[in-house]
Amino acid sequence: DTAVSQTPKYLVTQMGNDKSIKCEQNLGHDTMYWYKQDSKKFLKIMFSYNNKELIINETVPNRFSPKSPDKAHLNLHINSLELGDSAVYFCASSLVPGQRPDEQYFGPGTRLTVT
Amino acid sequence: RKEVEQDPGPFNVPEGATVAFNCTYSNSASQSFFWYRQDCRKEPKLLMSVYSSGNEDGRFTAQLNRASQYISLLIRDSKLSDSATYLCVVNNQAGTALIFGKGTTLSVSS
């Protein structure tokens, strides 16, 4: 009964390839997020979706495109992968942002390595 | 000034020690404050929310000083299992996202 799940857990690919990471939550939450944690362990938000609508789009290259087919899923597609994209990508979900409780639940992460 | 700044660490302490982590945040409009814990190669998990009145959960005590924009976490009687990275977290101005500090690493040894 995993709350937030991501696939794949590990992804090794070559520069220039296109890849997708999938995320699903079964918590009934309205909001989902993608975070990137780089080699220095800094966790930074990339995107946020509320009920399938994009509400946050931080300064992220447009090679990254989130897709939310329904409010339980938020996938991340990355085009033309670069070495600097190597990181751990975490999906998270929460109830409506700004309303208590606004705790976020994280998926296990996808460790992406670009060679 | 970074949005959320924490003690750089690492903190290396023996079992039974008391250790305190500090954090400052730049956005005076932030309304929600948390401490998350992240174990090596795992996802962050909520440790505790932080309230203005201060709150305690077992060996863990969190304090918030809105005037100074300062958050603290005190761990008493450290256990080996407390070894992890502790992330200070506040919400953004719009209240739509959480901003994470870089984390402070704690290593408790026997």
mmCIF file of C-alpha atoms in Angstrom:
data_model
loop_
_atom_site.group_PDB
_atom_site.id
_atom_site.type_symbol
_atom_site.label_atom_id
_atom_site.label_comp_id
_atom_site.label_asym_id
_atom_site.label_seq_id
_atom_site.Cartn_x
_atom_site.Cartn_y
_atom_site.Cartn_z
ATOM 1 C CA ASP A 1 0.000 0.000 0.000
ATOM 2 C CA THR A 2 2.665 2.445 -1.140
ATOM 3 C CA ALA A 3 1.539 6.057 -0.803
ATOM 4 C CA VAL A 4 3.721 7.690 -3.472
ATOM 5 C CA SER A 5 5.436 5.439 -5.966
ATOM 6 C CA GLN A 6 7.912 6.202 -8.718
ATOM 7 C CA THR A 7 9.274 4.180 -11.595
ATOM 8 C CA PRO A 8 11.955 3.438 -12.411
ATOM 9 C CA LYS A 9 14.035 3.543 -9.246
ATOM 10 C CA TYR A 10 17.279 3.685 -11.207
ATOM 11 C CA LEU A 11 17.797 5.017 -14.715
ATOM 12 C CA VAL A 12 21.119 4.988 -16.549
ATOM 13 C CA THR A 13 21.132 6.478 -20.010
ATOM 14 C CA GLN A 14 23.328 8.254 -22.511
ATOM 15 C CA MET A 15 23.471 11.929 -23.331
ATOM 16 C CA GLY A 16 20.975 12.998 -25.929
ATOM 17 C CA ASN A 17 18.378 10.376 -25.087
ATOM 18 C CA ASP A 18 14.772 11.097 -24.072
ATOM 19 C CA LYS A 19 13.423 9.434 -20.928
ATOM 20 C CA SER A 20 10.366 9.518 -18.686
ATOM 21 C CA ILE A 21 9.849 8.997 -14.978
ATOM 22 C CA LYS A 22 6.400 8.062 -13.687
ATOM 23 C CA CYS A 23 4.810 8.968 -10.391
ATOM 24 C CA GLU A 24 1.559 7.837 -8.811
ATOM 25 C CA GLN A 25 -0.019 8.615 -5.451
ATOM 26 C CA ASN A 26 -2.912 6.785 -3.807
ATOM 27 C CA LEU A 27 -3.461 9.290 -1.012
ATOM 28 C CA GLY A 28 -6.233 11.199 -2.726
ATOM 29 C CA HIS A 29 -4.096 14.350 -2.656
ATOM 30 C CA ASP A 30 -4.813 17.257 -4.981
ATOM 31 C CA THR A 31 -1.269 18.474 -5.471
ATOM 32 C CA MET A 32 1.823 16.769 -6.825
ATOM 33 C CA TYR A 33 5.391 17.946 -7.187
ATOM 34 C CA TRP A 34 8.699 17.120 -8.797
ATOM 35 C CA TYR A 35 11.936 17.904 -6.972
ATOM 36 C CA LYS A 36 15.541 17.520 -8.049
ATOM 37 C CA GLN A 37 18.245 16.624 -5.527
ATOM 38 C CA ASP A 38 21.694 17.211 -6.950
ATOM 39 C CA SER A 39 25.061 15.783 -5.957
ATOM 40 C CA LYS A 40 25.339 18.383 -3.187
ATOM 41 C CA LYS A 41 22.089 17.015 -1.730
ATOM 42 C CA PHE A 42 20.204 20.275 -2.283
ATOM 43 C CA LEU A 43 16.511 19.511 -2.792
ATOM 44 C CA LYS A 44 14.868 22.001 -5.119
ATOM 45 C CA ILE A 45 11.345 22.162 -6.485
ATOM 46 C CA MET A 46 10.896 21.931 -10.234
ATOM 47 C CA PHE A 47 7.140 21.731 -10.836
ATOM 48 C CA SER A 48 3.882 21.612 -8.972
ATOM 49 C CA TYR A 49 0.469 20.525 -10.257
ATOM 50 C CA ASN A 50 -2.854 21.034 -8.524
ATOM 51 C CA ASN A 51 -5.735 18.988 -9.922
ATOM 52 C CA LYS A 52 -3.900 18.489 -13.205
ATOM 53 C CA GLU A 53 -3.089 22.205 -13.565
ATOM 54 C CA LEU A 54 0.444 23.552 -13.477
ATOM 55 C CA ILE A 55 0.851 25.983 -10.579
ATOM 56 C CA ILE A 56 4.619 26.155 -10.179
ATOM 57 C CA ASN A 57 7.229 26.039 -12.879
ATOM 58 C CA GLU A 58 10.594 27.014 -11.493
ATOM 59 C CA THR A 59 13.519 27.936 -13.693
ATOM 60 C CA VAL A 60 13.880 24.574 -15.343
ATOM 61 C CA PRO A 61 15.097 23.976 -18.916
ATOM 62 C CA ASN A 62 12.212 23.390 -21.297
ATOM 63 C CA ARG A 63 13.707 19.962 -22.016
ATOM 64 C CA PHE A 64 11.793 18.982 -18.868
ATOM 65 C CA SER A 65 8.064 18.587 -19.404
ATOM 66 C CA PRO A 66 5.671 17.390 -16.718
ATOM 67 C CA LYS A 67 2.453 15.652 -17.687
ATOM 68 C CA SER A 68 -0.505 15.041 -15.408
ATOM 69 C CA PRO A 69 -3.110 12.725 -16.969
ATOM 70 C CA ASP A 70 -5.142 12.794 -13.746
ATOM 71 C CA LYS A 71 -4.643 14.096 -10.243
ATOM 72 C CA ALA A 72 -3.126 10.815 -9.056
ATOM 73 C CA HIS A 73 -0.339 10.835 -11.632
ATOM 74 C CA LEU A 74 2.436 13.249 -12.497
ATOM 75 C CA ASN A 75 5.025 12.078 -14.989
ATOM 76 C CA LEU A 76 8.254 13.809 -15.918
ATOM 77 C CA HIS A 77 9.592 13.632 -19.442
ATOM 78 C CA ILE A 78 13.128 14.773 -20.177
ATOM 79 C CA ASN A 79 14.367 15.416 -23.728
ATOM 80 C CA SER A 80 17.955 15.496 -24.913
ATOM 81 C CA LEU A 81 19.454 14.439 -21.612
ATOM 82 C CA GLU A 82 22.645 16.163 -20.483
ATOM 83 C CA LEU A 83 25.338 15.169 -17.994
ATOM 84 C CA GLY A 84 24.092 17.853 -15.594
ATOM 85 C CA ASP A 85 20.703 16.186 -15.403
ATOM 86 C CA SER A 86 22.221 13.411 -13.305
ATOM 87 C CA ALA A 87 20.512 13.630 -9.932
ATOM 88 C CA VAL A 88 17.847 12.035 -7.802
ATOM 89 C CA TYR A 89 14.346 13.097 -8.795
ATOM 90 C CA PHE A 90 11.667 12.935 -6.119
ATOM 91 C CA CYS A 91 7.964 13.057 -6.672
ATOM 92 C CA ALA A 92 5.781 14.277 -3.790
ATOM 93 C CA SER A 93 2.132 14.942 -3.065
ATOM 94 C CA SER A 94 0.138 16.972 -0.575
ATOM 95 C CA LEU A 95 -3.346 18.211 0.125
ATOM 96 C CA VAL A 96 -4.283 21.591 -1.328
ATOM 97 C CA PRO A 97 -1.255 23.873 -0.913
ATOM 98 C CA GLY A 98 -1.647 26.635 1.579
ATOM 99 C CA GLN A 99 -4.148 24.671 3.614
ATOM 100 C CA ARG A 100 -3.192 22.811 6.737
ATOM 101 C CA PRO A 101 -1.956 20.202 6.900
ATOM 102 C CA ASP A 102 0.439 20.855 4.060
ATOM 103 C CA GLU A 103 2.827 18.062 4.799
ATOM 104 C CA GLN A 104 4.311 16.579 1.663
ATOM 105 C CA TYR A 105 4.752 12.856 1.165
ATOM 106 C CA PHE A 106 7.686 11.852 -0.991
ATOM 107 C CA GLY A 107 8.197 8.952 -3.327
ATOM 108 C CA PRO A 108 11.353 6.814 -3.020
ATOM 109 C CA GLY A 109 13.172 8.776 -5.711
ATOM 110 C CA THR A 110 14.556 7.975 -9.150
ATOM 111 C CA ARG A 111 18.328 8.034 -9.410
ATOM 112 C CA LEU A 112 19.136 9.249 -12.919
ATOM 113 C CA THR A 113 22.659 8.847 -14.256
ATOM 114 C CA VAL A 114 23.513 10.335 -17.635
ATOM 115 C CA THR A 115 26.723 9.063 -19.209
ATOM 116 C CA ARG B 1 20.500 35.785 1.451
ATOM 117 C CA LYS B 2 19.399 32.215 0.788
ATOM 118 C CA GLU B 3 15.758 31.427 1.421
ATOM 119 C CA VAL B 4 16.521 28.809 4.063
ATOM 120 C CA GLU B 5 19.924 28.524 5.709
ATOM 121 C CA GLN B 6 21.075 25.856 8.092
ATOM 122 C CA ASP B 7 24.156 25.034 10.148
ATOM 123 C CA PRO B 8 26.567 23.412 7.714
ATOM 124 C CA GLY B 9 27.420 20.383 9.883
ATOM 125 C CA PRO B 10 28.298 17.599 10.008
ATOM 126 C CA PHE B 11 27.578 17.070 13.670
ATOM 127 C CA ASN B 12 29.371 14.073 15.145
ATOM 128 C CA VAL B 13 28.118 13.243 18.640
ATOM 129 C CA PRO B 14 28.226 10.266 21.006
ATOM 130 C CA GLU B 15 25.113 8.389 22.016
ATOM 131 C CA GLY B 16 23.224 10.161 24.761
ATOM 132 C CA ALA B 17 24.356 13.636 23.722
ATOM 133 C CA THR B 18 22.053 16.585 23.235
ATOM 134 C CA VAL B 19 22.396 18.327 19.897
ATOM 135 C CA ALA B 20 20.779 21.463 18.503
ATOM 136 C CA PHE B 21 20.274 22.519 14.906
ATOM 137 C CA ASN B 22 19.529 26.068 13.835
ATOM 138 C CA CYS B 23 17.896 27.464 10.753
ATOM 139 C CA THR B 24 17.042 30.932 9.465
ATOM 140 C CA TYR B 25 14.597 31.832 6.712
ATOM 141 C CA SER B 26 14.342 34.967 4.608
ATOM 142 C CA ASN B 27 10.627 35.221 3.806
ATOM 143 C CA SER B 28 8.781 36.895 6.656
ATOM 144 C CA ALA B 29 5.470 35.894 5.025
ATOM 145 C CA SER B 30 6.129 32.173 5.502
ATOM 146 C CA GLN B 31 3.395 30.500 7.503
ATOM 147 C CA SER B 32 4.392 26.850 7.680
ATOM 148 C CA PHE B 33 7.562 25.438 9.140
ATOM 149 C CA PHE B 34 8.820 21.898 9.367
ATOM 150 C CA TRP B 35 11.749 19.668 10.092
ATOM 151 C CA TYR B 36 12.155 16.762 7.701
ATOM 152 C CA ARG B 37 14.553 13.881 8.103
ATOM 153 C CA GLN B 38 16.365 12.224 5.207
ATOM 154 C CA ASP B 39 18.277 8.986 5.605
ATOM 155 C CA CYS B 40 21.079 8.129 3.209
ATOM 156 C CA ARG B 41 19.718 7.338 -0.250
ATOM 157 C CA LYS B 42 16.121 7.623 0.942
ATOM 158 C CA GLU B 43 13.322 10.124 0.528
ATOM 159 C CA PRO B 44 12.718 12.986 2.989
ATOM 160 C CA LYS B 45 10.103 12.281 5.655
ATOM 161 C CA LEU B 46 8.351 14.680 7.945
ATOM 162 C CA LEU B 47 9.869 14.683 11.422
ATOM 163 C CA MET B 48 7.699 17.386 12.937
ATOM 164 C CA SER B 49 5.869 20.599 12.199
ATOM 165 C CA VAL B 50 7.049 23.708 14.033
ATOM 166 C CA TYR B 51 4.579 25.980 15.788
ATOM 167 C CA SER B 52 5.028 29.431 17.257
ATOM 168 C CA SER B 53 4.408 28.103 20.746
ATOM 169 C CA GLY B 54 7.100 25.482 20.317
ATOM 170 C CA ASN B 55 6.362 21.799 20.277
ATOM 171 C CA GLU B 56 7.840 18.614 21.610
ATOM 172 C CA ASP B 57 7.672 15.038 20.395
ATOM 173 C CA GLY B 58 9.501 12.651 22.683
ATOM 174 C CA ARG B 59 13.188 13.515 22.552
ATOM 175 C CA PHE B 60 12.662 16.150 19.868
ATOM 176 C CA THR B 61 11.786 19.795 20.546
ATOM 177 C CA ALA B 62 11.201 22.398 17.837
ATOM 178 C CA GLN B 63 11.080 26.142 18.374
ATOM 179 C CA LEU B 64 10.084 29.015 16.100
ATOM 180 C CA ASN B 65 10.996 32.671 16.549
ATOM 181 C CA ARG B 66 9.085 34.666 13.964
ATOM 182 C CA ALA B 67 10.652 37.984 14.929
ATOM 183 C CA SER B 68 14.144 36.635 14.261
ATOM 184 C CA GLN B 69 12.979 34.302 11.474
ATOM 185 C CA TYR B 70 14.736 31.477 13.248
ATOM 186 C CA ILE B 71 13.839 27.811 13.727
ATOM 187 C CA SER B 72 15.579 25.286 15.925
ATOM 188 C CA LEU B 73 15.499 21.561 16.568
ATOM 189 C CA LEU B 74 16.803 20.029 19.774
ATOM 190 C CA ILE B 75 17.460 16.308 20.054
ATOM 191 C CA ARG B 76 17.995 14.938 23.536
ATOM 192 C CA ASP B 77 19.553 11.588 24.451
ATOM 193 C CA SER B 78 20.764 10.939 20.884
ATOM 194 C CA LYS B 79 20.427 7.418 19.545
ATOM 195 C CA LEU B 80 22.406 5.712 16.789
ATOM 196 C CA SER B 81 19.190 5.661 14.766
ATOM 197 C CA ASP B 82 19.059 9.471 14.821
ATOM 198 C CA SER B 83 21.943 9.550 12.338
ATOM 199 C CA ALA B 84 20.522 11.250 9.259
ATOM 200 C CA THR B 85 20.297 14.589 7.492
ATOM 201 C CA TYR B 86 17.839 17.052 9.018
ATOM 202 C CA LEU B 87 16.174 19.463 6.617
ATOM 203 C CA CYS B 88 14.696 22.778 7.692
ATOM 204 C CA VAL B 89 11.644 23.584 5.560
ATOM 205 C CA VAL B 90 9.400 26.625 5.159
ATOM 206 C CA ASN B 91 6.643 27.399 2.695
ATOM 207 C CA ASN B 92 7.003 29.990 -0.043
ATOM 208 C CA GLN B 93 5.325 33.383 -0.120
ATOM 209 C CA ALA B 94 2.341 32.107 -2.080
ATOM 210 C CA GLY B 95 1.975 29.128 0.222
ATOM 211 C CA THR B 96 2.095 26.835 -2.785
ATOM 212 C CA ALA B 97 5.391 25.075 -2.248
ATOM 213 C CA LEU B 98 7.940 24.108 0.358
ATOM 214 C CA ILE B 99 11.449 25.515 0.347
ATOM 215 C CA PHE B 100 14.092 23.163 1.709
ATOM 216 C CA GLY B 101 17.354 24.058 3.382
ATOM 217 C CA LYS B 102 20.453 22.153 2.367
ATOM 218 C CA GLY B 103 20.269 20.040 5.489
ATOM 219 C CA THR B 104 22.505 19.316 8.438
ATOM 220 C CA THR B 105 24.043 15.898 8.769
ATOM 221 C CA LEU B 106 24.051 14.216 12.159
ATOM 222 C CA SER B 107 26.194 11.213 12.942
ATOM 223 C CA VAL B 108 25.686 9.534 16.323
ATOM 224 C CA SER B 109 28.355 7.063 17.375
ATOM 225 C CA SER B 110 28.541 4.480 20.155
#
